[in-house]
Coordinates of C-alpha atoms in Angstrom, one line a residue:
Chain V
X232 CA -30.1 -57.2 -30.8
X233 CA -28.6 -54.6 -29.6
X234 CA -31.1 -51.4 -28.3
X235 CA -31.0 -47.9 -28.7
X236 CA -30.3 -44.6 -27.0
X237 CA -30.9 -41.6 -29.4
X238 CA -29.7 -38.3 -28.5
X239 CA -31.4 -35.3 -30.1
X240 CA -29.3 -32.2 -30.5
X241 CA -25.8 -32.2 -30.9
X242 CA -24.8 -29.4 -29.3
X243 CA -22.4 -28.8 -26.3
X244 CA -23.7 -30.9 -24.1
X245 CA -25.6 -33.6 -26.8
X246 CA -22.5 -34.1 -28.4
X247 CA -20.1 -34.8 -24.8
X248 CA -23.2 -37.0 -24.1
X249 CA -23.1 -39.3 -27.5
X250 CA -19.6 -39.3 -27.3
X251 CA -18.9 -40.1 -23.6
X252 CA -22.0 -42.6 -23.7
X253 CA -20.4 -44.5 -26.4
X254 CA -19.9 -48.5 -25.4
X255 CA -22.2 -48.2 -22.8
X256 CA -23.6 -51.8 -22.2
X257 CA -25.6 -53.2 -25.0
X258 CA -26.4 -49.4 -26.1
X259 CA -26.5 -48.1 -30.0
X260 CA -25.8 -44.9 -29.4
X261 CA -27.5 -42.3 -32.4
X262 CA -27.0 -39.3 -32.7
X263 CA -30.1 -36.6 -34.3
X264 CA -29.5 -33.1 -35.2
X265 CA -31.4 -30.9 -37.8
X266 CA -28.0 -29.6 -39.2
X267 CA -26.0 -31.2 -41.8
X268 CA -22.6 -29.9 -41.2
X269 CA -23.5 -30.9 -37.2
X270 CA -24.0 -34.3 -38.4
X271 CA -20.9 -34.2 -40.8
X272 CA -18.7 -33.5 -37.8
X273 CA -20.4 -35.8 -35.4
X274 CA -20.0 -38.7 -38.4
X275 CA -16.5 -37.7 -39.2
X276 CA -15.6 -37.3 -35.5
X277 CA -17.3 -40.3 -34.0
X278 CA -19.9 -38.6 -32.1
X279 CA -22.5 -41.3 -31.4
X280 CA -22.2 -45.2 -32.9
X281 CA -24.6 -43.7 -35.9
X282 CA -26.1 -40.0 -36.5
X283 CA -29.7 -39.0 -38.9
X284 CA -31.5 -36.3 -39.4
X285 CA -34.4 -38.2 -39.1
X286 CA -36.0 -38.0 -35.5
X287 CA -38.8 -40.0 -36.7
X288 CA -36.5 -42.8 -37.9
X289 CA -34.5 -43.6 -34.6
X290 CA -37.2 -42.2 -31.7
X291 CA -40.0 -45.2 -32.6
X292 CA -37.4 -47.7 -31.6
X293 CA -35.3 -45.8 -28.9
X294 CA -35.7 -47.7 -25.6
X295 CA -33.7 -44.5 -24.6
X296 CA -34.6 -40.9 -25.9
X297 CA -32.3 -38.2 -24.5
X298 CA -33.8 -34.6 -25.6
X299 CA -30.6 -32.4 -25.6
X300 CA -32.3 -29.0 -26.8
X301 CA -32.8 -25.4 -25.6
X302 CA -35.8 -26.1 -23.1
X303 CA -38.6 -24.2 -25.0
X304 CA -37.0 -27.0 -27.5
X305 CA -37.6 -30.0 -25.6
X306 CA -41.6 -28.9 -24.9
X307 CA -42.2 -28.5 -28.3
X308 CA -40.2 -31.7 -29.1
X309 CA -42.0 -33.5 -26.0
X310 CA -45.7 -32.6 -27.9
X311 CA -44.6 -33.1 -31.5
X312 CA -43.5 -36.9 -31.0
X313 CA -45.6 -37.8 -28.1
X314 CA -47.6 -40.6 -30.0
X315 CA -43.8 -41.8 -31.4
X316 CA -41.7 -42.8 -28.2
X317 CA -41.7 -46.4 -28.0
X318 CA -44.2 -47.5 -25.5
X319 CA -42.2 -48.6 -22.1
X320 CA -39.2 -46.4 -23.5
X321 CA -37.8 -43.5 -21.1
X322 CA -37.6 -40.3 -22.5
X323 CA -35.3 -37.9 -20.4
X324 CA -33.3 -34.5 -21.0
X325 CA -30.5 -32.3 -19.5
X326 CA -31.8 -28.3 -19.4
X327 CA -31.1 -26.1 -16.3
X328 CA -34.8 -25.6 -15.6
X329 CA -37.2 -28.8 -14.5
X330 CA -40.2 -27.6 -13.3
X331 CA -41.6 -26.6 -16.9
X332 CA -40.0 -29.8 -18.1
X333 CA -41.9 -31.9 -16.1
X334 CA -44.8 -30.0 -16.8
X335 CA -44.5 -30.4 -20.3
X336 CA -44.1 -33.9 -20.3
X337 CA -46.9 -34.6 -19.0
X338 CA -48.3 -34.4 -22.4
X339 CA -46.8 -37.8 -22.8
X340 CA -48.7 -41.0 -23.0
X341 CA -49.4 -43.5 -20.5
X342 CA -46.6 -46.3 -21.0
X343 CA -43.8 -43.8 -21.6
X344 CA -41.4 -42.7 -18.7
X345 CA -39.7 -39.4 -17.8
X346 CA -36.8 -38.2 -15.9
X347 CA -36.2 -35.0 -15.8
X348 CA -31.8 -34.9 -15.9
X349 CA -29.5 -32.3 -15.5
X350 CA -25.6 -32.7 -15.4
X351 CA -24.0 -29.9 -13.7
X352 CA -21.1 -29.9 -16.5
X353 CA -20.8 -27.9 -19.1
X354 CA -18.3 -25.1 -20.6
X355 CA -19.0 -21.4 -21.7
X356 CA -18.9 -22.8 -25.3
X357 CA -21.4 -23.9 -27.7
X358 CA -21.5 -26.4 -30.5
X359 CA -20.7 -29.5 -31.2
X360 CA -17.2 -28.8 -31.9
X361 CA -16.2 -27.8 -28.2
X362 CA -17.8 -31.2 -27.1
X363 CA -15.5 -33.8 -25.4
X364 CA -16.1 -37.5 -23.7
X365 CA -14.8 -35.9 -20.4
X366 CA -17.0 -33.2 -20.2
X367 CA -18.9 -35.4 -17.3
X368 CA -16.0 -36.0 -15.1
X369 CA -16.5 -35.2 -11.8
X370 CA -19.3 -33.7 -11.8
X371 CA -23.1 -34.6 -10.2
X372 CA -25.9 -35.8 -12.1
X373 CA -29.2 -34.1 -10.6
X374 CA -32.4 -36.6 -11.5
X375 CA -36.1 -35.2 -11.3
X376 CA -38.0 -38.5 -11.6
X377 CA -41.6 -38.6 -11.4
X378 CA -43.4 -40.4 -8.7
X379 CA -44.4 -43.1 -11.2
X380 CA -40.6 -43.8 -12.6
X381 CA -40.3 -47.1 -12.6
X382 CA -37.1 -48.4 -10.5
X383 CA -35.3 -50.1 -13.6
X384 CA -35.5 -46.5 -15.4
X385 CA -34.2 -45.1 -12.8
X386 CA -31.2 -47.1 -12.2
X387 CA -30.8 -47.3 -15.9
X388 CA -30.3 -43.1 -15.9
X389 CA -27.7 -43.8 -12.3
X390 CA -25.6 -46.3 -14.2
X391 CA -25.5 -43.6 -17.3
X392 CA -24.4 -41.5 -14.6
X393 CA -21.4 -43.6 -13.5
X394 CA -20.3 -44.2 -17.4
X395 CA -20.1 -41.2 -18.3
X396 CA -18.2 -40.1 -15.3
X397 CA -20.2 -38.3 -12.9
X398 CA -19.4 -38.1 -9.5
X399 CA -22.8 -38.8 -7.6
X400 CA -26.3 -39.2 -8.6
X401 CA -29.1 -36.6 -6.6
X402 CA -32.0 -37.5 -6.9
X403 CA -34.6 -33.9 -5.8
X404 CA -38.1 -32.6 -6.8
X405 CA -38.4 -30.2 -9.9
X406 CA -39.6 -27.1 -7.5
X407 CA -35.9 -27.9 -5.6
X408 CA -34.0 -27.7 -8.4
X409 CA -35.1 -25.2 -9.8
X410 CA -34.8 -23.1 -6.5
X411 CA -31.8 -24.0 -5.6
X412 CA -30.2 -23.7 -8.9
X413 CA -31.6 -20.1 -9.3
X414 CA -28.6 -19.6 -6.7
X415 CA -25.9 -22.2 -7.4
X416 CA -26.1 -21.5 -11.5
X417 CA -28.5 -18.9 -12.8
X418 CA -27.4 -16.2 -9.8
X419 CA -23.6 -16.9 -11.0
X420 CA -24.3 -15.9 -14.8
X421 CA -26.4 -12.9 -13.4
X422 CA -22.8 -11.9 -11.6
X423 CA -20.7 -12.9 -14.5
X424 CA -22.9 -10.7 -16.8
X425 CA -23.0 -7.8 -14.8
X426 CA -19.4 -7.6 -13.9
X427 CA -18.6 -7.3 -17.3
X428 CA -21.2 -4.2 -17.7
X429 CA -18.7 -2.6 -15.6
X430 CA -17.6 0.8 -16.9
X431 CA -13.7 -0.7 -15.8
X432 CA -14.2 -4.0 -17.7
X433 CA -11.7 -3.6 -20.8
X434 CA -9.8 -1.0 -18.8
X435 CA -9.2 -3.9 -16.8
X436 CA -6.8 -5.7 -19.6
X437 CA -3.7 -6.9 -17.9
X438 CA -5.0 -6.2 -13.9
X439 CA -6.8 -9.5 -13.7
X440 CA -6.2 -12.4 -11.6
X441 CA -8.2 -15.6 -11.8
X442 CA -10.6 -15.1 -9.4
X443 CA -11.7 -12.4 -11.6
X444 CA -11.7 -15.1 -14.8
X445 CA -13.4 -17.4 -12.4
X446 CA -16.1 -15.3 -11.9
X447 CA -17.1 -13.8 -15.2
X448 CA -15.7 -16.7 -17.5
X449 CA -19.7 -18.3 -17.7
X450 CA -20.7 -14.1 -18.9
X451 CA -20.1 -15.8 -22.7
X452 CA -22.7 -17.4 -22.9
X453 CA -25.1 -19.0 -24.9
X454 CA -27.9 -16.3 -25.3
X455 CA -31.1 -17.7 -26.6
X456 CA -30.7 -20.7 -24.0
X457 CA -29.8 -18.4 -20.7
X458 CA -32.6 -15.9 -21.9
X459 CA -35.0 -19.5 -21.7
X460 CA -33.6 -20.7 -18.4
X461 CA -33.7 -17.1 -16.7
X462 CA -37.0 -16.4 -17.9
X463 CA -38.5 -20.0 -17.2
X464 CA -37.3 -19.7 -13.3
X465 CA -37.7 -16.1 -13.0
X466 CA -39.6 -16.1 -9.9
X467 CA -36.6 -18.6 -8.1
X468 CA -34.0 -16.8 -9.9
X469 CA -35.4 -12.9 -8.8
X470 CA -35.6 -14.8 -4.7
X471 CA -31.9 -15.2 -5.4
X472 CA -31.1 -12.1 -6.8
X473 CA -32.8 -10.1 -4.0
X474 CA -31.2 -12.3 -1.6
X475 CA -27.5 -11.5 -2.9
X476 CA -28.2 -8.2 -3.5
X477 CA -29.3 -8.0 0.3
X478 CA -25.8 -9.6 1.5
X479 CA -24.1 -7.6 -1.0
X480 CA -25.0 -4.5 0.7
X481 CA -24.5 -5.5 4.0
X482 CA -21.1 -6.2 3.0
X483 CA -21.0 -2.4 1.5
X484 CA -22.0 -1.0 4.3
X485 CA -19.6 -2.9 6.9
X486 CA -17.1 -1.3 4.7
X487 CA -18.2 2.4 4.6
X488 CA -18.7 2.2 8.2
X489 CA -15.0 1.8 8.7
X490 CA -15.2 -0.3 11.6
X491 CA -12.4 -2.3 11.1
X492 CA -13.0 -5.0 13.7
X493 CA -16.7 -5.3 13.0
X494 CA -15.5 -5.8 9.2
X495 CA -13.4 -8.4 10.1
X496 CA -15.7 -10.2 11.8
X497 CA -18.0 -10.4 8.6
X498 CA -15.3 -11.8 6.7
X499 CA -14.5 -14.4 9.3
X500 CA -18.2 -14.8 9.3
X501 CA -17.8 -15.7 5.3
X502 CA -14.8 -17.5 5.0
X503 CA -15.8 -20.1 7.7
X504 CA -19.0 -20.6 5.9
X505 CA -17.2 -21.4 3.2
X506 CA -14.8 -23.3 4.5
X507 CA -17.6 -25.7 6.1
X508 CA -18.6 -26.0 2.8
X509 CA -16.0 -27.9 1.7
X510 CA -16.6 -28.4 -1.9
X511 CA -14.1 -31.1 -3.2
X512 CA -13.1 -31.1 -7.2
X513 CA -10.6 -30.1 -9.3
X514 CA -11.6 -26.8 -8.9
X515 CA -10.2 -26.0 -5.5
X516 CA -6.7 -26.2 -6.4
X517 CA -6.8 -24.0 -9.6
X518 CA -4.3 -21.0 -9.3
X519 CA -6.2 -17.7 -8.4
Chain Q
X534 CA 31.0 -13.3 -5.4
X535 CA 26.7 -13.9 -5.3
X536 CA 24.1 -11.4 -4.5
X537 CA 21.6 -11.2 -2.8
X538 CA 17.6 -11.4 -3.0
X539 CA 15.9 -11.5 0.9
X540 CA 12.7 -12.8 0.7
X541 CA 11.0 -11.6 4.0
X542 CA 8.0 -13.6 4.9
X543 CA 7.8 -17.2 4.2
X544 CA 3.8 -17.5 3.7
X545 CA 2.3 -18.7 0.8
X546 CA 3.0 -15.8 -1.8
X547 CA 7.0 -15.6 -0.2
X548 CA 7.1 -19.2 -0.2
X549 CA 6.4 -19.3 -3.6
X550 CA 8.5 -16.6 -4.5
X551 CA 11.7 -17.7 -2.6
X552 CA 11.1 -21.2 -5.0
X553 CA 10.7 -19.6 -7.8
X554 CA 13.2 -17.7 -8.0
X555 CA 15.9 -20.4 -7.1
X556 CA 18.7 -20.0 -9.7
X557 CA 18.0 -16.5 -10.9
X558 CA 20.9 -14.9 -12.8
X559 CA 24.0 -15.1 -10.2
X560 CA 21.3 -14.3 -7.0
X561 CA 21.5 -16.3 -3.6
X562 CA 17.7 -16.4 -2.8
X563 CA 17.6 -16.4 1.4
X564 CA 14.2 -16.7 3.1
X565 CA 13.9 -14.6 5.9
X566 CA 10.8 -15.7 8.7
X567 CA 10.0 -15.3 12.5
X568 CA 8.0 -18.3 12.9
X569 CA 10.6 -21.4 13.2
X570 CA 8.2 -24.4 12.3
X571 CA 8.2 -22.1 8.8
X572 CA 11.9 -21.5 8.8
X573 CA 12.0 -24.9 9.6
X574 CA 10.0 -26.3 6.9
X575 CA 11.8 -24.1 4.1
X576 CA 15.1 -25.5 5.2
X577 CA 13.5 -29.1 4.3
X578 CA 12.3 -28.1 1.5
X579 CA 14.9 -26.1 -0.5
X580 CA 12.4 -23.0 0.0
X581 CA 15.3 -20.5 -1.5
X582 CA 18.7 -21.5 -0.8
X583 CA 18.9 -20.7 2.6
X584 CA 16.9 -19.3 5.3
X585 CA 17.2 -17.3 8.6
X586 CA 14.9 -15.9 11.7
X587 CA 17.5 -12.7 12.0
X588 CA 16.2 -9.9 9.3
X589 CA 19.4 -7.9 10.6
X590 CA 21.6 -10.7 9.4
X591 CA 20.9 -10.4 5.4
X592 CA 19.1 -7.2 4.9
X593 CA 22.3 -5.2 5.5
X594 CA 23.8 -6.8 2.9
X595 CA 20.8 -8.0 0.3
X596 CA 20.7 -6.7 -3.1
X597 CA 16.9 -6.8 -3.7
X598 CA 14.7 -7.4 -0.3
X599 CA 11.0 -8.3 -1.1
X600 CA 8.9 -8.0 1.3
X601 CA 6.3 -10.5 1.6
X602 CA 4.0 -9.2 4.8
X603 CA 0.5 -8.5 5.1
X604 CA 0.3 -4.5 3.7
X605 CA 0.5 -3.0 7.1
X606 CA 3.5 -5.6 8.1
X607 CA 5.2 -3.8 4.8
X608 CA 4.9 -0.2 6.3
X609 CA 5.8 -1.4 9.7
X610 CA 9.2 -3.2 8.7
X611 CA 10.0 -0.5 6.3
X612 CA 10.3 2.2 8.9
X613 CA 12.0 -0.4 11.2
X614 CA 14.3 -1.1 9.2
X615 CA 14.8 2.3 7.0
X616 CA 18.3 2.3 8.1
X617 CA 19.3 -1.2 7.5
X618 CA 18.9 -1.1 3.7
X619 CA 21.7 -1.6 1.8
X620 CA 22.7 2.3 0.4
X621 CA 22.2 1.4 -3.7
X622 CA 20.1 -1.7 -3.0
X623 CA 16.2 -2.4 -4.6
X624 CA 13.3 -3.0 -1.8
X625 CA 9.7 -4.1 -3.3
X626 CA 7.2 -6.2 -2.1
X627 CA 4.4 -8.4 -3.5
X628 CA 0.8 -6.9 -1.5
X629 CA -2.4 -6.0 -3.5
X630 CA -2.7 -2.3 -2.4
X631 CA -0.4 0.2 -3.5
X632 CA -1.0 3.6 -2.7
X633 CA -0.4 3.2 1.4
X634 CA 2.6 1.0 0.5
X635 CA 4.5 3.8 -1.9
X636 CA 3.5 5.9 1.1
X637 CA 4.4 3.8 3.6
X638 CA 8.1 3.9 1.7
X639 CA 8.6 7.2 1.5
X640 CA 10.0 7.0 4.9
X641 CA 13.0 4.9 3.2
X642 CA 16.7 7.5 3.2
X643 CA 17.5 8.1 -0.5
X644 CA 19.8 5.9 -2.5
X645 CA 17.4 3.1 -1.0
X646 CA 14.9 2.7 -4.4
X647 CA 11.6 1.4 -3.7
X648 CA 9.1 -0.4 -6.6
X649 CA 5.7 -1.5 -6.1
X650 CA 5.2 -5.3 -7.0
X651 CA 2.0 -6.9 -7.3
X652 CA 1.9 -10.6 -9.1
X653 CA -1.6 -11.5 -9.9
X654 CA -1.1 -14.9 -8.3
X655 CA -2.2 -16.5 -5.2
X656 CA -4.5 -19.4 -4.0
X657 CA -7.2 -19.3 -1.3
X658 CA -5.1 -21.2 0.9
X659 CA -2.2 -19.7 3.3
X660 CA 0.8 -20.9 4.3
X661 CA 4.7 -21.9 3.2
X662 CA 2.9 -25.4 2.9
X663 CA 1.0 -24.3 -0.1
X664 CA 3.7 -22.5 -1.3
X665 CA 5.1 -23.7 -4.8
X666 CA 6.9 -22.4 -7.4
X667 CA 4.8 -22.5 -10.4
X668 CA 2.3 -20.2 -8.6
X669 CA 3.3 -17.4 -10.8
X670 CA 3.1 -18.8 -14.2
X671 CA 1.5 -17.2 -16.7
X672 CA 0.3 -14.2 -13.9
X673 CA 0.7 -10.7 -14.5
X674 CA 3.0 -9.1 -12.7
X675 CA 2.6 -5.3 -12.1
X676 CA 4.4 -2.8 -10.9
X677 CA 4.2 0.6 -9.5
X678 CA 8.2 2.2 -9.9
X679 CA 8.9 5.6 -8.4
X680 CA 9.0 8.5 -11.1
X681 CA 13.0 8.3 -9.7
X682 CA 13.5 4.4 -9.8
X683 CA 16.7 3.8 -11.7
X684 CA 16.1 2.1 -15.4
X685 CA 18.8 -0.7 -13.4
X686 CA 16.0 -2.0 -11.1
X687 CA 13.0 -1.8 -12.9
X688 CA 15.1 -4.2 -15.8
X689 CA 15.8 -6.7 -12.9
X690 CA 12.0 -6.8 -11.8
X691 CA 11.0 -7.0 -15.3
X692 CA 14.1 -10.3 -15.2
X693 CA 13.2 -11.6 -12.3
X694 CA 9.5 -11.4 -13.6
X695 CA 10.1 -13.5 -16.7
X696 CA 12.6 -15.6 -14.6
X697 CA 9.7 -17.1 -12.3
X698 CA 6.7 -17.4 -14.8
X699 CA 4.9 -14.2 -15.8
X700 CA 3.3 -13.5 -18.9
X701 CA 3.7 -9.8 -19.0
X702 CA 4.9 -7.5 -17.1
X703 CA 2.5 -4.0 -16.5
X704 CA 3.6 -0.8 -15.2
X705 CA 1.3 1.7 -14.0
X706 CA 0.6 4.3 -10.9
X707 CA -0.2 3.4 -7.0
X708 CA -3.7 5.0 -7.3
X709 CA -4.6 3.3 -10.9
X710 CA -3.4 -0.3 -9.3
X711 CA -5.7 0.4 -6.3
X712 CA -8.9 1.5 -8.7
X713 CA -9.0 -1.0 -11.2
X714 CA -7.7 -4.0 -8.2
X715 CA -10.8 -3.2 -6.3
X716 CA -13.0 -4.2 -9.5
X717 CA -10.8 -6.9 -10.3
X718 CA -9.9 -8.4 -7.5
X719 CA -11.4 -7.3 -4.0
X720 CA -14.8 -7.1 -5.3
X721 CA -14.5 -10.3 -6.6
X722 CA -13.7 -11.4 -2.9
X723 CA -16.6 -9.3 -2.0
X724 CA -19.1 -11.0 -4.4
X725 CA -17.8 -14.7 -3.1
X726 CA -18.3 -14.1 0.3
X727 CA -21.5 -12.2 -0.4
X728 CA -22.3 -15.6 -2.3
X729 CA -20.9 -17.7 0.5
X730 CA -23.8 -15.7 3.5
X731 CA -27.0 -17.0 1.2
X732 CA -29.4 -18.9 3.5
X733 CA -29.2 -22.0 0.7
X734 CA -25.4 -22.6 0.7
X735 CA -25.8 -25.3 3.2
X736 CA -28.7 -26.8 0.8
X737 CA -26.6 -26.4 -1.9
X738 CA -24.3 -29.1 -1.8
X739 CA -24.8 -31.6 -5.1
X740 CA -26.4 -29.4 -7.1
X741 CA -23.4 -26.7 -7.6
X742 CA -21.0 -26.9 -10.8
X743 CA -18.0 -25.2 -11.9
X744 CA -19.7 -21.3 -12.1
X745 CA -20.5 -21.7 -8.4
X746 CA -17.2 -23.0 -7.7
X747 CA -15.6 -20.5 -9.7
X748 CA -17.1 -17.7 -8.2
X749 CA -17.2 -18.5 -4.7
X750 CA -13.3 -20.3 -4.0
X751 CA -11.8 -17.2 -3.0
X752 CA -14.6 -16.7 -0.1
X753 CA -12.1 -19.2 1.7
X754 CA -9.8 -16.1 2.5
X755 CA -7.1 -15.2 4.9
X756 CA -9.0 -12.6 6.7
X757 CA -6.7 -10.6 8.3
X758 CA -4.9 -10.2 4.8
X759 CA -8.3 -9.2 2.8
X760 CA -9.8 -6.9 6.2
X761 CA -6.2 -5.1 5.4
X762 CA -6.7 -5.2 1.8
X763 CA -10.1 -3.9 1.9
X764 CA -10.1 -1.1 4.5
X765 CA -7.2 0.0 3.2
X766 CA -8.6 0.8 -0.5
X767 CA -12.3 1.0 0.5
X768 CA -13.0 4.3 -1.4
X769 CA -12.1 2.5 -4.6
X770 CA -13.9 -0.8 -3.2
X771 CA -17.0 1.2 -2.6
X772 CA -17.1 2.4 -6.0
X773 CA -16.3 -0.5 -7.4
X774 CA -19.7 -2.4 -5.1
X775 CA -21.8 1.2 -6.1
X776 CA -21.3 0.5 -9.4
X777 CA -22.0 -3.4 -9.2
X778 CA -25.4 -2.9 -7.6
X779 CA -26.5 -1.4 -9.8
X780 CA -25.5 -3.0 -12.6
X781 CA -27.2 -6.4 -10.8
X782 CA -30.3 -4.4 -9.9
X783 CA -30.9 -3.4 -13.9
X784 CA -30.2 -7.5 -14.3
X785 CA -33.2 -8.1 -11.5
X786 CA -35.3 -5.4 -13.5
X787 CA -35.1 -7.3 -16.6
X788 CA -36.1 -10.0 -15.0
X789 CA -38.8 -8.8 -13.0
X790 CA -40.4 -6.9 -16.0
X791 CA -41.4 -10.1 -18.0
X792 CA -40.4 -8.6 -21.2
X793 CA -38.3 -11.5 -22.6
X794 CA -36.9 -9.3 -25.6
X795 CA -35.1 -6.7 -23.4
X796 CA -33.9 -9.8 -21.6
X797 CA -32.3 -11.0 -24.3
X798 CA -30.8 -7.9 -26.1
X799 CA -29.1 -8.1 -22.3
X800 CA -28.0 -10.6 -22.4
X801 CA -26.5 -10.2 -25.9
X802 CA -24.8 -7.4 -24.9
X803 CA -23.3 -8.4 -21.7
X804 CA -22.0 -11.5 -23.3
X805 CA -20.6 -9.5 -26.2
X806 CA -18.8 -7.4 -23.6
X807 CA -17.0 -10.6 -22.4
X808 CA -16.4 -11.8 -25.9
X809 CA -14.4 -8.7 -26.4
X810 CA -12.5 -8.9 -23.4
X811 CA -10.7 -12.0 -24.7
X812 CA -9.8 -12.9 -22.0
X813 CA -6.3 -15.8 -22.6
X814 CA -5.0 -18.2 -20.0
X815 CA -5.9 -21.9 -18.5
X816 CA -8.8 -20.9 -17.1
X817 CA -11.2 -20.5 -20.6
X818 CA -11.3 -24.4 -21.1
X819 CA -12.3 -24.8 -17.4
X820 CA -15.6 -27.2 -17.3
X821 CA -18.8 -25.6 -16.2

């Protein structure tokens, strides 16, 4: 017989994960979502082998349950079915915040397992509708699993990994992903958003290049879930603010000071760090 | 017989340029460069259709001469070579300041007209190597014409803008360019290097996605270009930095202040902002 993977919520990133999951070893891959035109799309569109609106049809005999939801979603989901997962099933996720995650799924019985997930893919849309197979591509797969994971769960979330498409599996605490992505993801919407508050923004029509779209493209953005993942990493995410707005201003002051040597040193400075960085992707090569 | 476009300055914008423009209305398109391993490596590969180290040899007689040099490199040659210009013939360049470039070609005798050029194109890499000719597609190309350039040569920019790619083509004033560049685009550099300085980015590496990569790629930058860019339009810069501190800082009093509504309402209305922009062009569908 085959087994089960349900995936609750079809949203953006739900919906890429039913549909890029699809034919994944002996997986039946279901798709649950409260909305009925979500589901009508998902059934007429493929998303997932099967889709119901019934959680409590599908989550007793997932070996796999993947809580796609907003995160104050995935708590409340985590203690409304707690006595329903499948004992020796994994329950996992894949929010932007895993500290309160982890914390919340605690509240789970002995017997069932938790990973706390996060794919670093996504776009600036919502809904099922924008969701596609390759939305994994290329990108890495952060795991937060507890100390108790058992080894087969754990290699069961790295081989999703690899099907759907991701680049590398990092494996990291909650308390480390959550600080570091209070500067790799959080801080960047912060920027995005505050850019656009600029008095120049839709003077701006016509003037912009693409590092400009490259920067404020993520400012459209989902607002109930960024106002979650802001506010439940607000400590993390204000370290990182105060941090950028420290280099910020060092970079405004090089350039009142006029000193054009010393501010050409900065940007040497910079650009080298950056350049040691040496992110690889498709990214790199896209036209500024 | 042909005309003439001299393209002077092989690097990765003239590069570009001198293949995009390859077959433009009854034009000969020849690359003019100091640096022989350049000259050398446009000869190879068909980088305009020909090429030559001696600026006295083709500007005399060129039709249109673009001048591809860093800004200061624009003002310099300009006064060397006021003289040399072709009495009728169109000089313009392709730099992202404007104001000390019109300046800078006032020096030029009259019957020599001068428009400001500025595609919205580029990649954080440098170089005739990089060079290719679809750089421009889809770009914005704007221009800054004297009140006095003839109706003749701002047509053939507006051509030769179509003829290699552009979506549109945007007139305005020196002093407008510079203002709403510095938001657009040199802040943007600002905010990637500023990004690139953090104490994590070393740490960061397999937990960043497509925001981070979008925001920080142009930190890579050639920094004797931007140090020119920058000091020479650092009143507008400075505003441009004024303004986004403290649009950040009311972001990082949101946050600090705990009150999850305000947050939110924000949030909404930053996003909305962006929404309205509407922002068009192959970057939107980007993954996150």
């Amino acid at each position: 017989m085959k087994k089960t993977i349900a995936v609750v919520g079809l949203g953006l990133i739900g919906g890429s994960l039913a549909l890029a999951l699809k034919g994944f070893e002996d997986f039946e891959i279901v798709g649950v979502d409260v909305s009925q035109p979500t589901l009508r799309f998902a059934a007429e569109h493929g998303v997932g082998d099967a889709v119901t609106a019934d959680a409590m049809e599908v989550v007793p005999r997932a070996d796999v349950t993947v809580l796609c939801l907003h995160p104050r979603g995935i708590v409340r989901f985590l203690g409304e079915y707690r006595d329903v997962f499948k004992p020796g099933s994994l329950v996992t996720d894949v929010c932007g915040v895993k500290t309160s995650i982890m914390a919340g799924a605690e509240i789970l019985p002995e017997g069932v397992d938790f990973i706390g997930c996060h794919p670093m893919a996504g776009t600036e849309f919502s809904g099922i509708e924008h969701a596609f197979a390759e939305m994994f591509q290329k990108s890495h797969l952060i795991l937060t699993p507890r100390p108790s994971s058992t080894p087969e769960h754990v290699s069961l979330m790295e081989r999703m990994g690899a099907y759907i498409g991701c680049k590398d599996v990092v494996k990291t605490t909650p308390e480390e992903h959550d600080a570091i992505l209070a500067y790799t993801s959080q801080m960047m919407h912060i920027i995005a958003l505050s850019v656009c508050d600029d008095e120049q923004l839709f003077a701006c029509k016509g003037f912009e290049g693409s590092s400009f779209r490259g920067c404020t493209r993520v400012a459209a953005l989902d607002v109930s879930l960024w106002t979650e993942l802001f506010s439940m990493n607000s400590p993390a995410l204000l370290s990182a603010v105060d941090r950028l707005e420290e280099n910020l201003h060092a970079y405004r002051e090089a350039l009142a000071s006029g000193d054009v040597k010393a501010l050409s040193d900065k940007l040497a400075h910079s650009a080298g760090r950056k350049r040691r960085m040496d992110l690889e992707g498709p990214d790199t090569l896209t036209l500024e």
